[in-house]
Short mmCIF file of C-alpha atoms in Angstrom, two decimals:
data_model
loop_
_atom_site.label_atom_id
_atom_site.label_comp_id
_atom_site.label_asym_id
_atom_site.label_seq_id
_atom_site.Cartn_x
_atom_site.Cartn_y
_atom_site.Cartn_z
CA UNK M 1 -32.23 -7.10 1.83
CA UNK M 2 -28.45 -7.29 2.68
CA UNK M 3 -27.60 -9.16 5.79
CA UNK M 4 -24.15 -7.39 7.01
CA UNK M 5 -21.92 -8.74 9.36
CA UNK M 6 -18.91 -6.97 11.08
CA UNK M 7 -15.95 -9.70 10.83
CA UNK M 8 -12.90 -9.46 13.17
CA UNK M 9 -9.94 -11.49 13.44
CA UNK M 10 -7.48 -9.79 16.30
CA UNK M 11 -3.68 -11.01 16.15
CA UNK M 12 -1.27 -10.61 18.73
CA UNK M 13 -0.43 -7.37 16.67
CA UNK M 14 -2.86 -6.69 13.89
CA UNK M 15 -6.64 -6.66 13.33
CA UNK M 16 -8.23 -7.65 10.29
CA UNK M 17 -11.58 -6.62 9.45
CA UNK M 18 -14.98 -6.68 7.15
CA UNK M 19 -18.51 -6.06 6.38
CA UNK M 20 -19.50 -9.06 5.17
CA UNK M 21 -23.12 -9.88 3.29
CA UNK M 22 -23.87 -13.09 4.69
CA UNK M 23 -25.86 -14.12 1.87
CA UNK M 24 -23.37 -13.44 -0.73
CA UNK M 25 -20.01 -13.41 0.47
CA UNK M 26 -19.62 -9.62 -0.70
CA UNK M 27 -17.09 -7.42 0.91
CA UNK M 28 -17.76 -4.01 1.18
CA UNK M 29 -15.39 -2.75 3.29
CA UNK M 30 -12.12 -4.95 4.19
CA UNK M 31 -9.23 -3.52 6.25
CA UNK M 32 -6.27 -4.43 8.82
CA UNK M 33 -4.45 -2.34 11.81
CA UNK M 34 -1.25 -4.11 11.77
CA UNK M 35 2.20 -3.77 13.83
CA UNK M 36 -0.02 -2.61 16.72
CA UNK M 37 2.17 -1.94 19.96
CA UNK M 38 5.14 -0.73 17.14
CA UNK M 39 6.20 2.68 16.36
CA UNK M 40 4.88 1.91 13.14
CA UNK M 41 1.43 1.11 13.61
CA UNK M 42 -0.49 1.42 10.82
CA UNK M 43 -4.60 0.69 9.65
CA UNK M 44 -5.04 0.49 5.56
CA UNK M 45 -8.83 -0.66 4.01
CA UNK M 46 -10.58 -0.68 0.81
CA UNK M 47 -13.73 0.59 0.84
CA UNK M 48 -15.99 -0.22 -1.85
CA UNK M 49 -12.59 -0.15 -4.30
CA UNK M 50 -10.96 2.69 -3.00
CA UNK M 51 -7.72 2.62 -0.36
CA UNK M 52 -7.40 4.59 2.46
CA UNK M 53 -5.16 5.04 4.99
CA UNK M 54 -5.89 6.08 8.72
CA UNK M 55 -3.04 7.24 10.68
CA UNK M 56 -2.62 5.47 14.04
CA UNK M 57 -0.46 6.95 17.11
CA UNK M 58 2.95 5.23 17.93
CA UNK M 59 2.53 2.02 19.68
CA UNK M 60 -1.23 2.12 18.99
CA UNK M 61 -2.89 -0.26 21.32
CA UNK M 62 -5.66 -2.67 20.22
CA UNK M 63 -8.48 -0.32 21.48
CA UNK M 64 -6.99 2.87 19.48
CA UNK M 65 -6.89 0.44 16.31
CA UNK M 66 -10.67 -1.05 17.15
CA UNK M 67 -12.29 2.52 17.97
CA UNK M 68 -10.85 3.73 14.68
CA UNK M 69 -12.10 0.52 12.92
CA UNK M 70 -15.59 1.66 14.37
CA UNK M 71 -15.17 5.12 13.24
CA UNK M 72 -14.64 4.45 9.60
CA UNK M 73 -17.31 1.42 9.92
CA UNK M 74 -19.96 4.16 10.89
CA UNK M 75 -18.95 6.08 8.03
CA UNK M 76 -20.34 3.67 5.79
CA UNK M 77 -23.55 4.25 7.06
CA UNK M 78 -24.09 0.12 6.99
CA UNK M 79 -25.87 -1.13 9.79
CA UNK M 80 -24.47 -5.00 11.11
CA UNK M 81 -26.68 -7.05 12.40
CA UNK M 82 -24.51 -9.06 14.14
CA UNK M 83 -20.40 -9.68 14.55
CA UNK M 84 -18.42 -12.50 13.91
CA UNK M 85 -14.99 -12.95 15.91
CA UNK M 86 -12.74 -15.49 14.57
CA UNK M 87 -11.07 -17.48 17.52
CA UNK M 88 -7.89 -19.98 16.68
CA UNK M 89 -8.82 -22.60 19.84
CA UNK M 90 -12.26 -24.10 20.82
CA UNK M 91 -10.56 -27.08 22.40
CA UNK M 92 -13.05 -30.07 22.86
CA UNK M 93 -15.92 -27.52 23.95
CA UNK M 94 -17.10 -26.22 20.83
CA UNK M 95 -18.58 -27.94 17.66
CA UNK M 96 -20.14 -24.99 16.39
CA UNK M 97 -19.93 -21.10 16.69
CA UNK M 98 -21.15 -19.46 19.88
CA UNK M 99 -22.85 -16.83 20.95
CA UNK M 100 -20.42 -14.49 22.80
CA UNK M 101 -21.49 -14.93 26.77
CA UNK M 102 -19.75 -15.08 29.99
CA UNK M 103 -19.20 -18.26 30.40
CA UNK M 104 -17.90 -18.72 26.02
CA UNK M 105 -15.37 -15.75 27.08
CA UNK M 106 -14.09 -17.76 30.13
CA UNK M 107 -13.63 -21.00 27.65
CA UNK M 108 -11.56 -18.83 25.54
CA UNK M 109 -9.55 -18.09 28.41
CA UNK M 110 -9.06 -20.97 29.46
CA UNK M 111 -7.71 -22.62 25.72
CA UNK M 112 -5.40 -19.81 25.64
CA UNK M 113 -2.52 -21.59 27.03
CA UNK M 114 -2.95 -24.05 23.63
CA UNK M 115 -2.61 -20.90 21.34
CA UNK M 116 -1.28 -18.10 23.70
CA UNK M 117 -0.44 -15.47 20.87
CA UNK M 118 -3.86 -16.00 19.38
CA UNK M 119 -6.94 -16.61 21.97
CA UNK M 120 -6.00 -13.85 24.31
CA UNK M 121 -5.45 -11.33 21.14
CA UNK M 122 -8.88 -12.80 20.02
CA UNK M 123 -10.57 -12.34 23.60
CA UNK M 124 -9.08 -8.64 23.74
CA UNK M 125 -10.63 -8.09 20.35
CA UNK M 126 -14.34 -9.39 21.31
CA UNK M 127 -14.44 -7.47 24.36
CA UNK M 128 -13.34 -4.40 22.87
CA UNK M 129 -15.68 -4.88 20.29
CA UNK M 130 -18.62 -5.67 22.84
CA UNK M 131 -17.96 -2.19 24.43
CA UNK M 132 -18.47 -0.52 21.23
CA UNK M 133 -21.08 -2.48 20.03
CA UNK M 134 -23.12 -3.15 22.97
CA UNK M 135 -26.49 -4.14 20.91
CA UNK M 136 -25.12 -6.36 18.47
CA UNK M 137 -24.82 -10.32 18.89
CA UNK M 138 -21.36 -11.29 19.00
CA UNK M 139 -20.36 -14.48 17.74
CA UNK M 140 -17.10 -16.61 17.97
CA UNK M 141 -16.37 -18.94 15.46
CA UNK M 142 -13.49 -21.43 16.52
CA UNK M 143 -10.69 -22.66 14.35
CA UNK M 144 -10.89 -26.43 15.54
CA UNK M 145 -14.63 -26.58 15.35
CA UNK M 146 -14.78 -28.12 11.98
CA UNK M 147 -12.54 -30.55 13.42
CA UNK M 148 -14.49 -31.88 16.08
CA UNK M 149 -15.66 -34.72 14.20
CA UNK M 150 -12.05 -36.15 13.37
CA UNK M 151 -11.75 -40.08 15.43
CA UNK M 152 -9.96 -41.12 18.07
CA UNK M 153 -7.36 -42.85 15.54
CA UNK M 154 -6.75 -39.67 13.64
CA UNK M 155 -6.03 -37.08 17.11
CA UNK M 156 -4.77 -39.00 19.72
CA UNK M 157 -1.45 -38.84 19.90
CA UNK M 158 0.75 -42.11 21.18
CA UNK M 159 1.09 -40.60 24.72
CA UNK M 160 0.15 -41.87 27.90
CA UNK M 161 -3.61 -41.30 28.02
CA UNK M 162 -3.43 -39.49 30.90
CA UNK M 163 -2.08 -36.67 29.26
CA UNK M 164 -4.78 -36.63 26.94
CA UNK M 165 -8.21 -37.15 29.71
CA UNK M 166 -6.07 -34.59 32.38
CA UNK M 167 -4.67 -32.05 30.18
CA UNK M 168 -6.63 -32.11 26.67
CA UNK M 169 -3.42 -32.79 25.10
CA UNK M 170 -4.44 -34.15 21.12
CA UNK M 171 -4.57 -33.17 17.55
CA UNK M 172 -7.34 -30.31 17.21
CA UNK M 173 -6.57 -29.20 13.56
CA UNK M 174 -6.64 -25.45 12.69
CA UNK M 175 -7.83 -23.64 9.31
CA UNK M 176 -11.16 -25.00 9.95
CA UNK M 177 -13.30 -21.91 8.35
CA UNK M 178 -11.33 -22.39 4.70
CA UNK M 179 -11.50 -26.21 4.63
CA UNK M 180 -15.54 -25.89 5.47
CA UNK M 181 -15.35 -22.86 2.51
CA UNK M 182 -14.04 -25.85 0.77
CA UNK M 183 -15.71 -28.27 1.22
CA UNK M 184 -19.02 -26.26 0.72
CA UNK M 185 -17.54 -25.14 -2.81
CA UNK M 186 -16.93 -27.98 -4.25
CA UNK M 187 -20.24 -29.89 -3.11
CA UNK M 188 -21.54 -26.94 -5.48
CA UNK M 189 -19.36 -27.25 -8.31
CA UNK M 190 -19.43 -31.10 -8.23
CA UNK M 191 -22.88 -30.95 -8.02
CA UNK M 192 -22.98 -33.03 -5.05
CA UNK M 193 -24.61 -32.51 -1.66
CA UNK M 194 -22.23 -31.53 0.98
CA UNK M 195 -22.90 -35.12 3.09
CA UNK M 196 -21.59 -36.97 -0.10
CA UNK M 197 -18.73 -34.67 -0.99
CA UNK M 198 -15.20 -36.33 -0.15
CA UNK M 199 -12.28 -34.23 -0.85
CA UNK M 200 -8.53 -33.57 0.43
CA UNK M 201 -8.09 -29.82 0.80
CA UNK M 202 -5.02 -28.29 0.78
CA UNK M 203 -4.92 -24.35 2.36
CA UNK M 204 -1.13 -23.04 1.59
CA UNK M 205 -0.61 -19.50 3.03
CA UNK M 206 2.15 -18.80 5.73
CA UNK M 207 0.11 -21.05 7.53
CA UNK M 208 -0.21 -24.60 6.13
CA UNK M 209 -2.40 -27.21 6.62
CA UNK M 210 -3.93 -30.42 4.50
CA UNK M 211 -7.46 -32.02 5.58
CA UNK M 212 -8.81 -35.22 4.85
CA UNK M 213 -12.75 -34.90 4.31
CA UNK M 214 -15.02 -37.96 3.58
CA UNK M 215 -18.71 -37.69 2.78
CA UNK M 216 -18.69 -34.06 4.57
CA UNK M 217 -16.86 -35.01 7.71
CA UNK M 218 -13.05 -33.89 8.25
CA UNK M 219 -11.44 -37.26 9.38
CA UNK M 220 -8.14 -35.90 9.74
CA UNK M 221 -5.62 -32.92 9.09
CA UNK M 222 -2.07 -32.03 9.58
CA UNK M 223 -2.09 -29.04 12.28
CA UNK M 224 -1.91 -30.69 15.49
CA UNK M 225 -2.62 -29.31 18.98
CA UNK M 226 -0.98 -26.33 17.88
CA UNK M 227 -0.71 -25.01 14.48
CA UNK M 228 3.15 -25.79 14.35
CA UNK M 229 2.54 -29.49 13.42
CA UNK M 230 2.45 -31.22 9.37
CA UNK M 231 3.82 -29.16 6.56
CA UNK M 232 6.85 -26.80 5.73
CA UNK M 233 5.39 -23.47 6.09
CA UNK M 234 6.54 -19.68 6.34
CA UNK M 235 8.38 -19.62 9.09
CA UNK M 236 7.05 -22.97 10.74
CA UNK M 237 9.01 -26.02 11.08
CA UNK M 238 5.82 -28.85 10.40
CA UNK M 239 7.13 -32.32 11.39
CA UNK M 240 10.19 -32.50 13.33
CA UNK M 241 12.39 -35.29 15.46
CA UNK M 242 10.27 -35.08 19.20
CA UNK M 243 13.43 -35.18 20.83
CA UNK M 244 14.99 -31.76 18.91
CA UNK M 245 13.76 -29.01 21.13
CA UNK M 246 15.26 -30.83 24.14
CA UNK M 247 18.23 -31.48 22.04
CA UNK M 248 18.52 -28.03 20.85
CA UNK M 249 18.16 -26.51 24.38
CA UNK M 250 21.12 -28.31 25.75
CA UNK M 251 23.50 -27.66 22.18
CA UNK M 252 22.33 -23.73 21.90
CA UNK M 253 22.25 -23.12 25.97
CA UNK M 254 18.21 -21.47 25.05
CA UNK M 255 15.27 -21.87 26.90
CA UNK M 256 12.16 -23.78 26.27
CA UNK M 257 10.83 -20.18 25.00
CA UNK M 258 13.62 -18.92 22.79
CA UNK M 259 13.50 -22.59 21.31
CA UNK M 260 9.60 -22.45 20.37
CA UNK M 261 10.60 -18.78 19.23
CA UNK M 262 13.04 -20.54 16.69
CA UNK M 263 10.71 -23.73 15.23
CA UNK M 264 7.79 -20.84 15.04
CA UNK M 265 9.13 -17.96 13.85
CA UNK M 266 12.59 -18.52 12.13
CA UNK M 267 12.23 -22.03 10.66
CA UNK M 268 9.92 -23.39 7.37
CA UNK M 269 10.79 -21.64 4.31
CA UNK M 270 12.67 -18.92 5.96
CA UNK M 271 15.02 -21.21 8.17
CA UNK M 272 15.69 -23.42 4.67
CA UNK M 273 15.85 -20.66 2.29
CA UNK M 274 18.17 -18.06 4.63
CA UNK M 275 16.49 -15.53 2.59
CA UNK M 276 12.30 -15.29 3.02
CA UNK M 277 9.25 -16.42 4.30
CA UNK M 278 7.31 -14.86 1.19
CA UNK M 279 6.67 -17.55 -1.74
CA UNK M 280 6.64 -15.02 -4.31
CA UNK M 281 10.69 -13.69 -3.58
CA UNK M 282 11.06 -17.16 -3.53
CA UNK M 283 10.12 -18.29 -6.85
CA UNK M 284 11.69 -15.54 -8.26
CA UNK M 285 15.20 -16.33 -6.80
CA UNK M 286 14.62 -19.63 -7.52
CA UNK M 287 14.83 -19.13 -11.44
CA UNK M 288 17.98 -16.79 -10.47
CA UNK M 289 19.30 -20.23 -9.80
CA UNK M 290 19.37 -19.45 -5.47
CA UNK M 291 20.24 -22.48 -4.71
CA UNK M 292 18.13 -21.81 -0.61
CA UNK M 293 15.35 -20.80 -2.19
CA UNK M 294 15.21 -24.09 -4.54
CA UNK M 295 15.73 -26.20 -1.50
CA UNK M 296 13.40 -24.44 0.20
CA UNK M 297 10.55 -25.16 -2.63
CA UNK M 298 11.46 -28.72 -3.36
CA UNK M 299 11.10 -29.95 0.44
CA UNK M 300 7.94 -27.85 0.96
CA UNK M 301 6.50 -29.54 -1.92
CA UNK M 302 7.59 -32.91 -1.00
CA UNK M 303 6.19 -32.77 2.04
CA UNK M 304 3.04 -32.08 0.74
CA UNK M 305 3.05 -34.44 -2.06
CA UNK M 306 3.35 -36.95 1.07
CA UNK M 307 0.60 -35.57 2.89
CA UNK M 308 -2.09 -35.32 0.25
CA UNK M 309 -0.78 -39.21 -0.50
CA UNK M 310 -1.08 -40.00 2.83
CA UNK M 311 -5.12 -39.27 3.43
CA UNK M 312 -5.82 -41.06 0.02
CA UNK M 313 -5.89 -43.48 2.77
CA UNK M 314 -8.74 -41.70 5.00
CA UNK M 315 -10.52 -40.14 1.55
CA UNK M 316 -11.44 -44.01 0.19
CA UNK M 317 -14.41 -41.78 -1.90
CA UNK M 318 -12.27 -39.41 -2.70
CA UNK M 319 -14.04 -36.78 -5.49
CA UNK M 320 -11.15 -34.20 -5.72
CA UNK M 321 -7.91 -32.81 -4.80
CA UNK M 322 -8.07 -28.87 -4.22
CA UNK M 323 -5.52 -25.99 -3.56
CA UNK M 324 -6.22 -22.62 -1.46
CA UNK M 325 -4.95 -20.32 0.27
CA UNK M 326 -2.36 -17.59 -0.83
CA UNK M 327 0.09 -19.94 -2.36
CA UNK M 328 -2.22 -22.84 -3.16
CA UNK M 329 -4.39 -20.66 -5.55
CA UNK M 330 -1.46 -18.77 -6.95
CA UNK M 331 1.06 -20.18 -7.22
CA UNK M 332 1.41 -22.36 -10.13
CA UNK M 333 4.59 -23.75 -9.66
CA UNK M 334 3.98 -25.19 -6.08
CA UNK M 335 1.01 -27.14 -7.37
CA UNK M 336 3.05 -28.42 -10.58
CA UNK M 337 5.96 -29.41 -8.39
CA UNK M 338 3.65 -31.01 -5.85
CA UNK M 339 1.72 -33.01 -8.85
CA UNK M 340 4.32 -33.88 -10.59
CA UNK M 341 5.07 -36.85 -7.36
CA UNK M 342 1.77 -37.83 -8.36
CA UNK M 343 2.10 -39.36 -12.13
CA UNK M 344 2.31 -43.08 -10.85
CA UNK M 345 -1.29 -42.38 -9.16
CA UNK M 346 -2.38 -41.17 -12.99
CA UNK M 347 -2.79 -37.43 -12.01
CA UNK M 348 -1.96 -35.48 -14.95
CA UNK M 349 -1.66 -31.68 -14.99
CA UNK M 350 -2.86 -29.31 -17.70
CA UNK M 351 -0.26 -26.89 -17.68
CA UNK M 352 -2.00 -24.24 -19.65
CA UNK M 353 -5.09 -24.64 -17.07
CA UNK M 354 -3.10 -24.35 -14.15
CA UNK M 355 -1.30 -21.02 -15.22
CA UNK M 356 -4.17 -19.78 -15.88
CA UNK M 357 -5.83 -20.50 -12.46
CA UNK M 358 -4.41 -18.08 -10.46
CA UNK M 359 -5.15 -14.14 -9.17
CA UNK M 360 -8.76 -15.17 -8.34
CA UNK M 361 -9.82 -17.82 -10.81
CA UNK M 362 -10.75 -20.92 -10.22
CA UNK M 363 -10.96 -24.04 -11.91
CA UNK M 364 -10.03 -27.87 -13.04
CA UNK M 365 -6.40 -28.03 -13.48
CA UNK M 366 -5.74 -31.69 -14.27
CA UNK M 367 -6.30 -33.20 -17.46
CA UNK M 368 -9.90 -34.64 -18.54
CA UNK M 369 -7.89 -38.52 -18.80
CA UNK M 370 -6.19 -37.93 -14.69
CA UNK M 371 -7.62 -40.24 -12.56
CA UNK M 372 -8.39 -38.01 -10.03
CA UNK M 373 -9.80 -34.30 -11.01
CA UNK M 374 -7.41 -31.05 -9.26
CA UNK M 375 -9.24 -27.72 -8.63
CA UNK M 376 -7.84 -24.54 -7.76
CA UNK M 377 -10.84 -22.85 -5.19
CA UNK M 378 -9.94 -19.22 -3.44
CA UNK M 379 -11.32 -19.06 0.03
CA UNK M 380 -12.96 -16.62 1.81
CA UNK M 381 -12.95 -17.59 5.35
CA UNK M 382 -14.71 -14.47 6.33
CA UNK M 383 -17.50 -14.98 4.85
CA UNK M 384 -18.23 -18.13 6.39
CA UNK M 385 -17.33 -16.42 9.70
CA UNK M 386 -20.24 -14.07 8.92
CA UNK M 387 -22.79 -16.61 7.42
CA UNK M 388 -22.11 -18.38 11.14
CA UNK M 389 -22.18 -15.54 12.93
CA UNK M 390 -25.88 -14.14 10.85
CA UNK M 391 -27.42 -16.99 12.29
CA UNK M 392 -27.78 -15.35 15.72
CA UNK M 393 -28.99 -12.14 14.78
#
């Protein structure tokens, strides 16, 4: 018997969503309301292989785009037994998913000046959903929860500690629901259990993030107490100079918000590159010989190269290297640029196996003589959003 799960993940201006089997990892139906509050608001989803389209109003609200998502959702004739919320900040409070109650919607709240664009989205989502689906468990599964285990030495930052007991101000690591995915994956393909399973994971999307996980515990990760901290990423700056925003305040005449605008939104590959965000145009002006867009690759892959280096020194038992995420699983020039830093540690790619693992497939992608073995793994975040959130029902 299928166990279904409604997943939602609410944005500041979209909504993604799912049915889910729990037990599989099986979408049935997978859609996303996006440029909500925009003239062009618009919902697309596949449903059991076929695309639709659902014509929103201009400036469609959240609710309009969530009581259409229920519409089509009834259609289906599927009956959830429970649904699973994604939510970007936990803080301290949560190690685990919750089940949706006052006092886990007032915690969301209250994290939501540590990811404003994301928590309140995600608390507008759950409580729009709760209205529609009064009956149903709803479950929030937090971001940083997988992180909860990292030490002291790996997310407190060299601050007064003050700041830190008063204020909650430390790393808290983001991504958390693809690095578990992860980790859980390769425990199976390494035929290992998950408590002896050490890996570094490295999720590329526009969203970046590396995590350092030995024996089944995340001991550290790039994303810091927002996700603006670590690597190059779309339009995120990673690791700056501490003293820049000041710096660029005074120089530009901007304010503390038009400068977070500018390291969140128009910096990482688009601020290098002058020309996109998107990988993929990338790549392709690369071999036109764009000289942005080369830039733009070669310090995004440096950086990482110095990351994954870097927790070789937390991963002492370390089993595997592994690439997700949109550009992690396909795109096989990042990971052979990124590898290629790697020689002196006796990594050797197989180029023919890592062109061929992209668009889905998975696989070993370093040589059977490299010291250390590189998989490509796709994630599927949702579906360990809705194996968390089946556990309530």
């Amino acid at each position: 018997m299928k166990k279904e799960v409604i997943v939602l993940n609410c944005g500041s201006s979209s909504v993604k969503f799912a049915i889910i089997d729990a037990q599989n990892g099986e979408a049935g139906l997978s859609g996303i309301a996006e440029s909500l509050g925009n003239k062009n608001a618009s919902l697309s989803y596949k449903l059991d292989g076929h695309k639709e389209k659902v014509a929103l109003s201009e400036n469609a609200s959240h609710s309009e785009a969530l009581n259409a998502i229920q519409t089509i959702i009834s259609s289906t004739g599927v009956k959830p037994i429970a649904i699973g919320h994604r939510v970007v900040h936990g803080g301290e409070k949560f190690k685990q998913a919750a089940l949706v109650d006052d006092s886990v919607l007032k915690a969301i709240e209250d994290y939501a000046s540590m990811a404003p664009l994301h928590n309140m989205a995600n608390l507008k989502g759950i409580v729009t959903a709760q209205k529609a689906y009064p009956d149903l468990p709803h479950v929030a599964v937090f971001d940083t929860a997988f992180f909860q285990t990292l030490p002291k030495k790996a997310y407190i930052y060299a601050l007064p500690m003050s700041l830190y007991r008063e204020h909650g101000i430390r790393r808290y690591g983001f991504h958390g629901t693809s690095h578990k995915f992860i980790l859980d994956s390769m425990a199976e393909i390494l035929n290992r259990r998950v408590e002896d399973t050490s890996i570094i994971s490295a999720h590329l999307g526009n969203g970046c993030s590396v995590s350092a996980i030995e024996k089944g515990r995340a001991v550290d990760t790039s994303l810091g107490f927002i996700p603006l901290e670590g690597l190059v990423m779309g339009t995120r700056c990673g690791d700056i100079d501490p003293s820049l925003p000041g710096t660029l305040q005074k120089k530009l005449g901007k304010t503390a918000d038009e400068i977070s605008d500018l390291l969140n939104k128009q910096s990482g590959l688009l601020g290098i590159s002058e020309l996109s965000n998107d990988c993929r145009t990338l790549e392709e002006a690369a071999q036109q010989g764009h000289e942005g867009a080369l830039l733009a690759i070669e310090i995004f892959c440096y950086r990482l190269a110095k990351y994954i280096a870097g927790y070789m020194v937390a991963v002492p038992s370390l089993n595997a290297i592994v690439f997700t995420g949109g550009i992690g699983e396909n795109s096989s020039l990042i990971r052979q640029t990124t590898l290629s830093y790697f020689s002196h540690f006796g990594i050797t790619l197989d180029e023919q196996k890592n062109d061929a693992a992209r668009f889905g497939q998975s696989g070993q992608i370093t040589a059977a003589n490299s010291t250390t073995p590189v998989y490509v793994v796709p994630t599927n975040e949702e579906w360990v959003i809705a194996s968390e959130a089946a556990t309530f029902a």
